[in-house]
Tab-separated table of C-alpha atoms and ligand atoms in Angstrom:
chain	number	residue	atom	x	y	z
C	876	MET	CA	11.870	-10.332	13.525
C	877	CYS	CA	10.953	-7.342	15.199
C	878	SER	CA	13.393	-4.998	14.697
C	879	GLU	CA	14.194	-6.226	10.916
C	880	SER	CA	10.602	-4.340	10.386
C	881	VAL	CA	10.915	-1.764	12.685
C	882	SER	CA	14.547	-0.298	10.489
C	883	LEU	CA	12.041	-1.133	7.820
C	884	LYS	CA	9.397	1.286	9.040
C	885	THR	CA	12.032	4.467	9.363
C	886	MET	CA	14.637	3.443	7.220
C	887	LYS	CA	14.541	5.919	4.405
C	888	LYS	CA	14.859	5.966	1.120
C	889	LYS	CA	17.155	8.740	-0.311
C	890	ASP	CA	14.390	10.612	-1.788
C	891	GLY	CA	13.203	10.253	1.665
C	892	LEU	CA	10.171	7.982	1.776
C	893	SER	CA	10.566	5.005	4.227
C	894	TRP	CA	11.510	1.537	1.946
C	895	ILE	CA	7.951	0.097	3.669
C	896	ASP	CA	5.677	3.211	2.743
C	897	TRP	CA	7.258	3.401	-0.958
C	898	MET	CA	6.882	-0.131	-1.298
C	899	ARG	CA	2.792	-0.460	-0.394
C	900	GLY	CA	2.373	2.708	-2.272
C	901	TRP	CA	3.655	0.336	-5.558
C	902	VAL	CA	1.345	-2.091	-4.201
C	903	ASN	CA	-1.377	0.452	-4.802
C	904	VAL	CA	-0.168	1.623	-7.626
C	905	THR	CA	0.345	-2.307	-9.387
C	906	GLN	CA	-3.383	-3.275	-7.941
C	907	GLU	CA	-4.931	-0.054	-9.784
C	908	ILE	CA	-2.997	-0.391	-13.075
C	909	LEU	CA	-4.334	-4.595	-12.879
C	910	PHE	CA	-7.627	-4.524	-11.363
C	911	GLN	CA	-9.387	-1.014	-11.730
C	912	ARG	CA	-11.687	-2.420	-14.597
C	913	ILE	CA	-12.381	-5.371	-11.489
C	914	MET	CA	-12.676	-2.891	-8.980
C	915	ALA	CA	-14.884	-0.467	-10.699
C	916	SER	CA	-17.521	-3.763	-12.382
C	917	HIS	CA	-20.226	-2.517	-10.232
C	918	LEU	CA	-20.030	1.189	-12.189
C	919	HIS	CA	-21.818	1.907	-15.285
C	920	ASN	CA	-20.224	3.692	-17.881
C	921	PRO	CA	-20.926	6.858	-18.335
C	922	LEU	CA	-22.001	7.381	-15.357
C	923	PRO	CA	-25.945	8.310	-14.461
C	924	LEU	CA	-26.322	11.881	-13.387
C	925	PRO	CA	-29.505	13.945	-12.234
C	926	SER	CA	-30.435	17.009	-13.760
C	927	LEU	CA	-27.687	19.040	-13.128
C	928	ASN	CA	-29.793	22.855	-13.963
C	929	HIS	CA	-28.544	24.406	-11.045
C	930	LEU	CA	-25.282	23.821	-11.086
C	931	THR	CA	-21.755	26.511	-12.379
C	932	CYS	CA	-18.570	24.235	-12.435
C	933	ILE	CA	-15.075	25.335	-13.462
C	934	VAL	CA	-13.609	21.899	-15.176
C	935	THR	CA	-9.593	22.804	-15.485
C	936	GLY	CA	-7.317	21.342	-18.738
C	937	SER	CA	-10.976	20.656	-20.553
C	938	THR	CA	-9.782	20.700	-24.249
C	939	SER	CA	-8.279	16.205	-23.969
C	940	GLY	CA	-8.965	13.297	-21.513
C	941	ILE	CA	-10.698	12.749	-18.828
C	942	GLY	CA	-11.219	16.838	-17.826
C	943	SER	CA	-12.846	17.136	-22.144
C	944	GLU	CA	-15.500	14.567	-20.909
C	945	THR	CA	-16.144	15.583	-17.778
C	946	ALA	CA	-17.024	19.034	-19.267
C	947	ARG	CA	-19.373	17.962	-21.535
C	948	GLN	CA	-21.062	15.505	-19.315
C	949	LEU	CA	-21.833	17.751	-16.359
C	950	ALA	CA	-23.139	20.531	-20.058
C	951	GLU	CA	-25.315	17.484	-20.933
C	952	ALA	CA	-26.495	16.724	-17.657
C	953	GLY	CA	-27.558	20.450	-17.636
C	954	ALA	CA	-24.563	22.435	-15.980
C	955	HIS	CA	-23.242	26.088	-16.725
C	956	VAL	CA	-19.671	24.639	-17.783
C	957	VAL	CA	-16.603	26.899	-17.686
C	958	MET	CA	-14.209	24.946	-19.714
C	959	ALA	CA	-10.677	27.010	-18.586
C	960	VAL	CA	-7.900	26.202	-20.819
C	961	ARG	CA	-4.639	27.033	-22.239
C	962	ASN	CA	-6.113	26.676	-25.890
C	963	ILE	CA	-9.291	28.562	-26.475
C	964	LYS	CA	-9.566	27.853	-29.408
C	965	ALA	CA	-9.855	24.022	-29.434
C	966	ALA	CA	-11.510	24.873	-26.572
C	967	TYR	CA	-15.010	27.024	-28.729
C	968	GLU	CA	-14.512	23.870	-31.351
C	969	LEU	CA	-15.172	21.361	-29.090
C	970	ILE	CA	-17.892	22.796	-28.102
C	971	GLN	CA	-19.116	23.475	-31.476
C	972	GLN	CA	-19.212	19.691	-31.645
C	973	TRP	CA	-20.774	18.615	-28.363
C	974	GLN	CA	-23.474	21.543	-29.814
C	975	THR	CA	-23.873	19.963	-33.014
C	976	LYS	CA	-23.715	16.378	-31.813
C	977	TRP	CA	-26.701	17.339	-28.836
C	978	SER	CA	-29.135	19.345	-31.062
C	979	ALA	CA	-28.935	16.812	-34.169
C	980	SER	CA	-29.880	14.243	-30.714
C	981	GLY	CA	-32.881	16.160	-30.349
C	982	LYS	CA	-32.852	16.270	-26.343
C	983	GLY	CA	-33.699	19.836	-25.366
C	984	LEU	CA	-32.136	22.717	-25.002
C	985	PRO	CA	-28.469	23.761	-25.754
C	986	LEU	CA	-25.577	23.536	-23.820
C	987	ASN	CA	-24.893	25.796	-21.601
C	988	ILE	CA	-20.842	25.932	-22.088
C	989	GLU	CA	-18.457	28.014	-22.675
C	990	ALA	CA	-14.177	28.806	-22.239
C	991	MET	CA	-12.605	31.184	-20.113
C	992	GLU	CA	-8.735	31.257	-20.681
C	993	LEU	CA	-6.668	29.806	-17.749
C	994	GLU	CA	-2.611	29.121	-18.044
C	995	LEU	CA	-1.213	27.462	-14.991
C	996	LEU	CA	1.807	27.857	-15.863
C	997	SER	CA	1.893	30.999	-15.269
C	998	LEU	CA	0.457	32.360	-11.909
C	999	ASP	CA	-0.681	35.973	-13.427
C	1000	SER	CA	-2.607	34.051	-15.210
C	1001	VAL	CA	-4.531	32.210	-12.516
C	1002	VAL	CA	-5.004	35.345	-10.262
C	1003	ARG	CA	-6.608	37.134	-13.883
C	1004	PHE	CA	-8.853	33.936	-14.708
C	1005	SER	CA	-10.069	34.109	-10.978
C	1006	ASN	CA	-10.804	38.216	-10.452
C	1007	ALA	CA	-12.738	37.538	-14.218
C	1008	TRP	CA	-14.531	34.916	-12.654
C	1009	ASN	CA	-15.088	36.748	-9.370
C	1010	ALA	CA	-16.102	40.077	-10.705
C	1011	ARG	CA	-19.147	38.384	-12.586
C	1012	LEU	CA	-20.032	38.116	-8.471
C	1013	ALA	CA	-21.442	34.960	-9.345
C	1014	PRO	CA	-21.895	31.303	-7.702
C	1015	LEU	CA	-19.697	28.825	-8.115
C	1016	HIS	CA	-21.117	24.990	-7.267
C	1017	VAL	CA	-18.025	23.012	-7.720
C	1018	LEU	CA	-14.899	23.201	-9.342
C	1019	ILE	CA	-12.488	20.337	-10.633
C	1020	ASN	CA	-8.849	21.207	-10.877
C	1021	ASN	CA	-8.507	18.740	-13.595
C	1022	ALA	CA	-5.764	19.850	-15.812
C	1023	GLY	CA	-1.967	18.343	-15.144
C	1024	MET	CA	1.233	17.283	-17.011
C	1025	PHE	CA	3.367	14.418	-17.089
C	1026	ALA	CA	6.358	14.503	-18.955
C	1027	MET	CA	7.963	11.622	-18.772
C	1028	GLY	CA	10.951	10.865	-19.255
C	1029	GLY	CA	11.903	14.725	-19.827
C	1030	ALA	CA	14.069	17.061	-18.509
C	1031	GLN	CA	13.668	19.068	-15.850
C	1032	ARG	CA	12.604	22.543	-16.625
C	1033	PHE	CA	10.484	26.283	-14.704
C	1034	SER	CA	7.704	27.775	-14.967
C	1035	LYS	CA	8.356	31.769	-15.581
C	1036	ASP	CA	7.539	31.983	-12.029
C	1037	GLY	CA	10.278	30.039	-11.328
C	1038	ASN	CA	8.568	26.119	-10.565
C	1039	GLU	CA	9.538	22.804	-11.479
C	1040	GLN	CA	7.148	22.672	-14.532
C	1041	HIS	CA	5.501	19.251	-12.545
C	1042	MET	CA	5.244	21.272	-8.846
C	1043	GLN	CA	3.487	24.554	-10.866
C	1044	VAL	CA	1.094	22.906	-13.399
C	1045	ASN	CA	-0.401	19.345	-10.941
C	1046	HIS	CA	-0.140	21.695	-7.291
C	1047	LEU	CA	1.092	25.494	-7.158
C	1048	ALA	CA	-1.468	26.911	-9.441
C	1049	PRO	CA	-4.597	24.692	-8.716
C	1050	ALA	CA	-3.984	25.129	-5.121
C	1051	LEU	CA	-3.851	29.328	-6.035
C	1052	LEU	CA	-6.659	28.652	-7.748
C	1053	SER	CA	-8.797	27.237	-5.519
C	1054	LEU	CA	-7.976	29.983	-2.661
C	1055	LEU	CA	-9.150	32.467	-4.566
C	1056	LEU	CA	-12.516	31.131	-5.945
C	1057	LEU	CA	-13.173	30.677	-2.407
C	1058	PRO	CA	-15.699	33.932	-2.420
C	1059	SER	CA	-17.775	32.586	-5.085
C	1060	LEU	CA	-17.238	28.908	-4.054
C	1061	ILE	CA	-18.843	30.506	-0.746
C	1062	ARG	CA	-21.960	32.539	-2.838
C	1063	ALA	CA	-22.714	28.893	-3.936
C	1064	SER	CA	-23.678	27.294	-0.487
C	1065	GLY	CA	-22.781	23.569	-0.036
C	1066	SER	CA	-20.079	23.864	-3.141
C	1067	ARG	CA	-17.116	21.651	-3.448
C	1068	ILE	CA	-13.216	21.961	-4.483
C	1069	ILE	CA	-12.913	18.339	-6.241
C	1070	ASN	CA	-8.683	17.505	-7.331
C	1071	VAL	CA	-7.736	14.989	-10.005
C	1072	SER	CA	-5.262	13.464	-7.848
C	1073	SER	CA	-3.810	10.187	-8.881
C	1074	VAL	CA	-2.793	6.413	-7.380
C	1075	ILE	CA	1.333	8.367	-7.966
C	1076	HIS	CA	1.452	10.113	-5.120
C	1077	TYR	CA	1.127	6.354	-3.237
C	1078	VAL	CA	4.929	7.064	-4.180
C	1079	GLY	CA	5.886	10.219	-3.935
C	1080	PHE	CA	7.689	12.268	-1.236
C	1081	VAL	CA	7.553	16.209	-0.462
C	1082	ASP	CA	10.262	17.999	1.133
C	1083	PRO	CA	8.336	20.932	1.880
C	1084	ASN	CA	12.305	23.130	1.939
C	1085	ASP	CA	12.706	21.556	-1.468
C	1086	MET	CA	9.389	21.009	-3.398
C	1087	ASN	CA	11.627	22.879	-6.968
C	1088	VAL	CA	13.345	19.955	-6.593
C	1089	VAL	CA	16.692	22.151	-7.028
C	1090	SER	CA	18.707	21.305	-3.371
C	1091	GLY	CA	20.851	18.366	-4.965
C	1092	GLU	CA	19.822	16.171	-2.384
C	1093	ARG	CA	18.200	14.377	-4.543
C	1094	LYS	CA	18.415	13.902	-8.624
C	1095	PHE	CA	15.265	15.064	-10.214
C	1096	SER	CA	13.561	12.587	-12.941
C	1097	SER	CA	10.190	13.510	-14.166
C	1098	LEU	CA	8.529	10.201	-11.894
C	1099	ILE	CA	9.648	12.597	-8.642
C	1100	GLY	CA	8.289	15.746	-10.518
C	1101	TYR	CA	5.041	14.252	-10.470
C	1102	SER	CA	4.705	12.427	-7.893
C	1103	SER	CA	5.790	14.867	-6.164
C	1104	SER	CA	3.234	17.006	-7.182
C	1105	LYS	CA	0.399	15.144	-6.501
C	1106	LEU	CA	1.688	14.108	-3.399
C	1107	ALA	CA	1.739	18.437	-2.406
C	1108	GLN	CA	-1.475	18.324	-4.241
C	1109	VAL	CA	-3.293	16.133	-1.388
C	1110	MET	CA	-1.481	17.469	1.335
C	1111	PHE	CA	-2.146	20.539	0.389
C	1112	ASN	CA	-6.153	19.620	0.548
C	1113	ASN	CA	-5.932	18.143	3.579
C	1114	ILE	CA	-5.285	21.352	5.522
C	1115	LEU	CA	-7.330	23.273	2.807
C	1116	PHE	CA	-9.904	20.354	4.253
C	1117	LYS	CA	-8.724	21.383	8.010
C	1118	LYS	CA	-9.048	24.836	7.819
C	1119	LEU	CA	-12.504	25.047	6.016
C	1120	PRO	CA	-15.071	25.568	9.338
C	1121	ILE	CA	-17.903	23.665	8.257
C	1122	GLU	CA	-20.053	26.635	8.125
C	1123	THR	CA	-19.127	27.725	4.565
C	1124	GLY	CA	-20.505	24.521	3.000
C	1125	ILE	CA	-17.614	24.175	0.852
C	1126	SER	CA	-16.216	20.352	0.373
C	1127	VAL	CA	-12.933	19.193	-0.518
C	1128	VAL	CA	-12.124	16.518	-2.064
C	1129	SER	CA	-9.462	14.500	-3.834
C	1130	LEU	CA	-9.117	11.492	-5.873
C	1131	SER	CA	-7.766	9.492	-8.493
C	1132	PRO	CA	-9.523	8.567	-11.896
C	1133	GLY	CA	-7.572	5.632	-12.281
C	1134	VAL	CA	-4.735	4.516	-15.185
C	1135	VAL	CA	-6.541	6.189	-18.890
C	1136	GLN	CA	-5.890	6.094	-22.132
C	1137	THR	CA	-5.360	10.075	-23.190
C	1138	ASN	CA	-2.483	12.479	-24.009
C	1139	GLY	CA	-1.748	12.212	-20.346
C	1140	THR	CA	-0.577	8.635	-20.734
C	1141	ARG	CA	1.518	9.084	-24.716
C	1142	ASP	CA	4.704	9.840	-23.428
C	1143	LEU	CA	4.432	6.579	-21.144
C	1144	PRO	CA	7.053	3.893	-21.716
C	1145	ARG	CA	7.112	1.828	-24.514
C	1146	PHE	CA	6.948	-1.804	-23.225
C	1147	ILE	CA	3.870	-0.197	-20.859
C	1148	GLN	CA	1.789	1.139	-23.552
C	1149	GLU	CA	2.166	-2.422	-25.870
C	1150	LEU	CA	1.115	-3.829	-22.998
C	1151	TYR	CA	-1.862	-1.661	-23.048
C	1152	SER	CA	-2.598	-1.765	-26.774
C	1153	ALA	CA	-2.201	-5.589	-26.404
C	1154	TRP	CA	-4.574	-5.375	-23.703
C	1155	PRO	CA	-6.623	-2.606	-24.336
C	1156	TYR	CA	-8.696	-4.738	-21.175
C	1157	PHE	CA	-7.082	-2.872	-18.133
C	1158	ILE	CA	-6.940	0.713	-19.377
C	1159	PHE	CA	-9.498	3.288	-19.153
C	1160	SER	CA	-11.464	4.877	-21.772
C	1161	PRO	CA	-11.292	8.538	-20.396
C	1162	GLN	CA	-15.058	7.849	-20.264
C	1163	GLU	CA	-14.813	5.417	-17.404
C	1164	GLY	CA	-11.493	7.958	-16.143
C	1165	CYS	CA	-14.192	10.554	-15.413
C	1166	ARG	CA	-16.547	8.776	-13.804
C	1167	SER	CA	-14.504	9.836	-10.279
C	1168	SER	CA	-14.762	12.644	-10.894
C	1169	LEU	CA	-18.561	13.540	-12.066
C	1170	PHE	CA	-19.411	11.649	-8.953
C	1171	SER	CA	-17.404	13.220	-6.767
C	1172	ALA	CA	-18.453	16.495	-8.129
C	1173	THR	CA	-22.288	15.921	-8.202
C	1174	ASP	CA	-23.651	12.611	-5.760
C	1175	PRO	CA	-25.080	13.377	-2.919
C	1176	GLN	CA	-22.820	10.210	-0.895
C	1177	VAL	CA	-20.249	12.764	-1.471
C	1178	LEU	CA	-20.851	15.339	0.955
C	1179	GLN	CA	-22.707	12.215	3.907
C	1180	HIS	CA	-18.853	10.594	3.579
C	1181	TYR	CA	-17.776	14.179	3.793
C	1182	HIS	CA	-19.759	15.670	7.077
C	1183	LYS	CA	-18.533	12.627	8.912
C	1184	LEU	CA	-14.299	13.304	8.214
C	1185	LYS	CA	-15.448	16.606	8.998
C	1186	THR	CA	-17.241	15.992	12.120
C	1187	ASN	CA	-14.835	14.226	13.502
C	1188	GLU	CA	-11.798	16.012	15.265
C	1189	LYS	CA	-9.352	12.877	14.527
C	1190	SER	CA	-9.633	13.347	10.462
C	1191	VAL	CA	-6.254	14.227	9.068
C	1192	CYS	CA	-6.901	13.393	5.816
C	1193	THR	CA	-10.137	14.986	3.505
C	1194	LEU	CA	-12.215	12.320	0.857
C	1195	PHE	CA	-9.870	10.621	-1.165
C	1196	ILE	CA	-12.509	9.250	-3.806
C	1197	SER	CA	-11.148	6.046	-5.861
C	1198	GLN	CA	-11.401	4.991	-9.067
C	1199	ASN	CA	-14.089	3.217	-8.058
C	1200	CYS	CA	-15.739	5.735	-6.579
C	1201	LYS	CA	-15.639	4.458	-2.680
C	1202	PRO	CA	-14.341	6.666	0.303
C	1203	THR	CA	-10.122	5.304	0.398
C	1204	ASN	CA	-7.107	6.020	2.133
C	1205	CYS	CA	-4.796	8.243	0.832
C	1206	SER	CA	-1.060	7.584	1.010
C	1207	GLU	CA	0.861	6.759	4.469
C	1208	GLU	CA	3.132	10.106	3.948
C	1209	ALA	CA	-0.144	12.449	3.251
C	1210	HIS	CA	-1.151	11.246	6.924
C	1211	ASN	CA	1.972	13.140	8.074
C	1212	VAL	CA	0.089	16.320	9.525
C	1213	GLU	CA	3.789	17.991	10.414
C	1214	THR	CA	4.906	17.634	6.552
C	1215	ALA	CA	1.411	18.673	5.176
C	1216	SER	CA	1.516	21.908	7.029
C	1217	LYS	CA	4.354	22.694	6.108
C	1218	VAL	CA	3.939	21.812	2.203
C	1219	TRP	CA	0.927	24.353	2.926
C	1220	GLU	CA	2.973	27.287	4.297
C	1221	LYS	CA	6.148	26.655	2.008
C	1222	THR	CA	2.531	26.777	-0.879
C	1223	LEU	CA	1.809	30.203	0.630
C	1224	GLU	CA	4.458	31.064	0.125
C	1225	MET	CA	5.388	30.259	-3.018
C	1226	ILE	CA	2.191	31.676	-4.375
C	1227	CYS	CA	2.688	35.041	-2.423
C	1228	LEU	CA	0.071	34.798	-0.204
C	1229	PRO	CA	-0.353	35.564	3.364
C	1230	LEU	CA	-0.408	33.096	6.386
C	1231	ASP	CA	-3.996	33.493	7.190
C	1232	VAL	CA	-5.359	34.383	3.111
C	1233	VAL	CA	-8.657	31.725	3.767
C	1234	GLU	CA	-9.492	33.449	7.448
C	1235	ARG	CA	-9.196	36.287	5.727
C	1236	LEU	CA	-11.381	35.375	2.601
C	1237	ILE	CA	-14.101	34.227	4.163
C	1238	GLU	CA	-14.406	37.248	6.283
C	1239	GLY	CA	-14.866	38.763	3.200
C	1240	GLN	CA	-11.191	41.076	2.991
C	1241	GLU	CA	-9.663	42.330	-0.199
C	1242	VAL	CA	-5.733	40.015	0.019
C	1243	PRO	CA	-2.814	41.362	-1.284
C	1244	ILE	CA	-1.649	39.193	-4.000
C	1245	ASN	CA	2.027	40.457	-5.288
C	1246	LEU	CA	3.592	38.226	-7.522
J	2467	LIG	N1	-4.306	9.107	-17.428
J	2467	LIG	C1	-4.100	8.824	-16.507
J	2467	LIG	O1	-3.676	7.311	-16.490
J	2467	LIG	C2	-4.083	10.032	-15.715
J	2467	LIG	C3	-3.800	8.650	-13.709
J	2467	LIG	C4	-3.814	9.567	-12.984
J	2467	LIG	C5	-4.293	10.496	-12.908
J	2467	LIG	N2	-4.875	11.473	-13.959
J	2467	LIG	C6	-4.936	13.016	-14.118
J	2467	LIG	O2	-6.030	13.675	-14.321
J	2467	LIG	C7	-5.722	14.808	-14.738
J	2467	LIG	C8	-6.616	14.849	-16.320
J	2467	LIG	O3	-5.316	13.988	-17.689
J	2467	LIG	P1	-5.884	13.376	-18.320
J	2467	LIG	O4	-4.695	12.082	-18.480
J	2467	LIG	O5	-7.720	13.766	-19.089
J	2467	LIG	O6	-4.810	14.432	-19.987
J	2467	LIG	P2	-4.414	15.020	-20.562
J	2467	LIG	O7	-5.258	14.566	-21.801
J	2467	LIG	O8	-3.116	15.289	-20.808
J	2467	LIG	O9	-5.099	16.036	-19.917
J	2467	LIG	C9	-4.947	17.214	-20.318
J	2467	LIG	C10	-5.233	18.742	-19.541
J	2467	LIG	O10	-4.353	19.839	-19.084
J	2467	LIG	C11	-4.294	20.897	-19.642
J	2467	LIG	N3	-2.946	21.255	-18.836
J	2467	LIG	C12	-1.785	20.889	-19.004
J	2467	LIG	N4	-0.655	21.662	-18.838
J	2467	LIG	C13	-1.348	22.596	-19.317
J	2467	LIG	C14	-1.725	23.911	-18.117
J	2467	LIG	N5	0.667	24.897	-17.854
J	2467	LIG	N6	-2.193	25.411	-18.578
J	2467	LIG	C15	-3.520	24.501	-18.839
J	2467	LIG	N7	-4.249	23.311	-18.764
J	2467	LIG	C16	-3.025	22.347	-18.911
J	2467	LIG	C17	-4.092	20.068	-21.201
J	2467	LIG	O11	-4.288	21.048	-22.104
J	2467	LIG	P3	-3.753	21.046	-24.073
J	2467	LIG	O12	-4.681	20.526	-24.309
J	2467	LIG	O13	-3.705	22.627	-23.891
J	2467	LIG	O14	-2.317	20.826	-23.051
J	2467	LIG	C18	-5.106	19.016	-21.024
J	2467	LIG	O15	-6.323	19.482	-21.548
J	2467	LIG	C19	-4.607	15.257	-14.825
J	2467	LIG	O16	-4.045	15.853	-13.669
J	2467	LIG	C20	-3.319	14.262	-14.687
J	2467	LIG	O17	-2.290	13.963	-14.188
J	2467	LIG	C21	-4.246	10.755	-15.033
């Protein structure tokens, strides 16, 4: 019996994850699909927000789904919101709609919201965005790395930087953005980097020597592309959490929004879509799905949880907020410090930043980027 469980623990699947972690991962995913509404039944919808007049927040991918709802609610609570998007025209159309509704409601001054171009399939675009933002010399209180893609069932495709697209959009480009914006985040004191991950990271596996899944060791599928990118994002942020000194005042949080009806779920297999439309009870609306982002970005409890983790030397993972706005554990694989460190190093190589980038930026040094 004992030797059986030992072998299950150590026996690896073809994609590199142990069978036991893979099974545990799917239990987590199934629980989220079936019970998220019950688990989150204590939360109000929309999540009540305090006045956020003092905050500047960048929200990536805010032209649809969870990101658009997050941006609108932050702006309505008084924050200065920057929609970092690839489709500027769509962003300005949304801003106009929101302003019109807001002024008709007679609730106060116009929303303080603007849009800036950011195409995550281009690392160059990330550098341009960061340079433009940092040039303002303004504090940045919250960066929400929300934009993401899941080309369900799609073939393996690459960005013009040569990276598998899920890996670039969901992990590499947001990692570059977080690092390049550190000077503005440090300027804010008490700022937060919020990473919209997914429960799918529990079934992910990253090979740091084959982040783009091109070696032939693993057969690419869109699920492998998506889950590896979301796990790489969590692992990278676990190392960033360890590297950022408490004195910078920056908190790093990963989260799961739950299973949410958005453009991101339009490629789900037909049977899952039918299941959802038959029982819409199970799936969150974008308003429900953005609660863990809003909570992570604004709630004071988050800083308390973060501080506790940060001051415990044994912590290897940063704060992970579940779809019900409670701290939870990230996946077993995400606790693998050796792999996470390799993912950190490989990521920096792929986004052309030096290994001591965090230390240099904290000291106020210029960091050369040779993309
Ligand atoms: N929906 C869910 O059940 C679920 C579950 C777990 C995690 N998530 C995560 O939640 C986040 C938001 O997803 P969503 O469900 O709200 O999906 P969505 O409605 O498809 O929104 C995704 C956003 O990301 C933007 N985006 C995609 N590729 C981009 C690129 N190359 N450069 C810049 N922006 C890009 C999209 O812009 P365009 O409008 O221009 O395409 C859109 O604004 C993602 O990180 C996703 O992985 C979602």
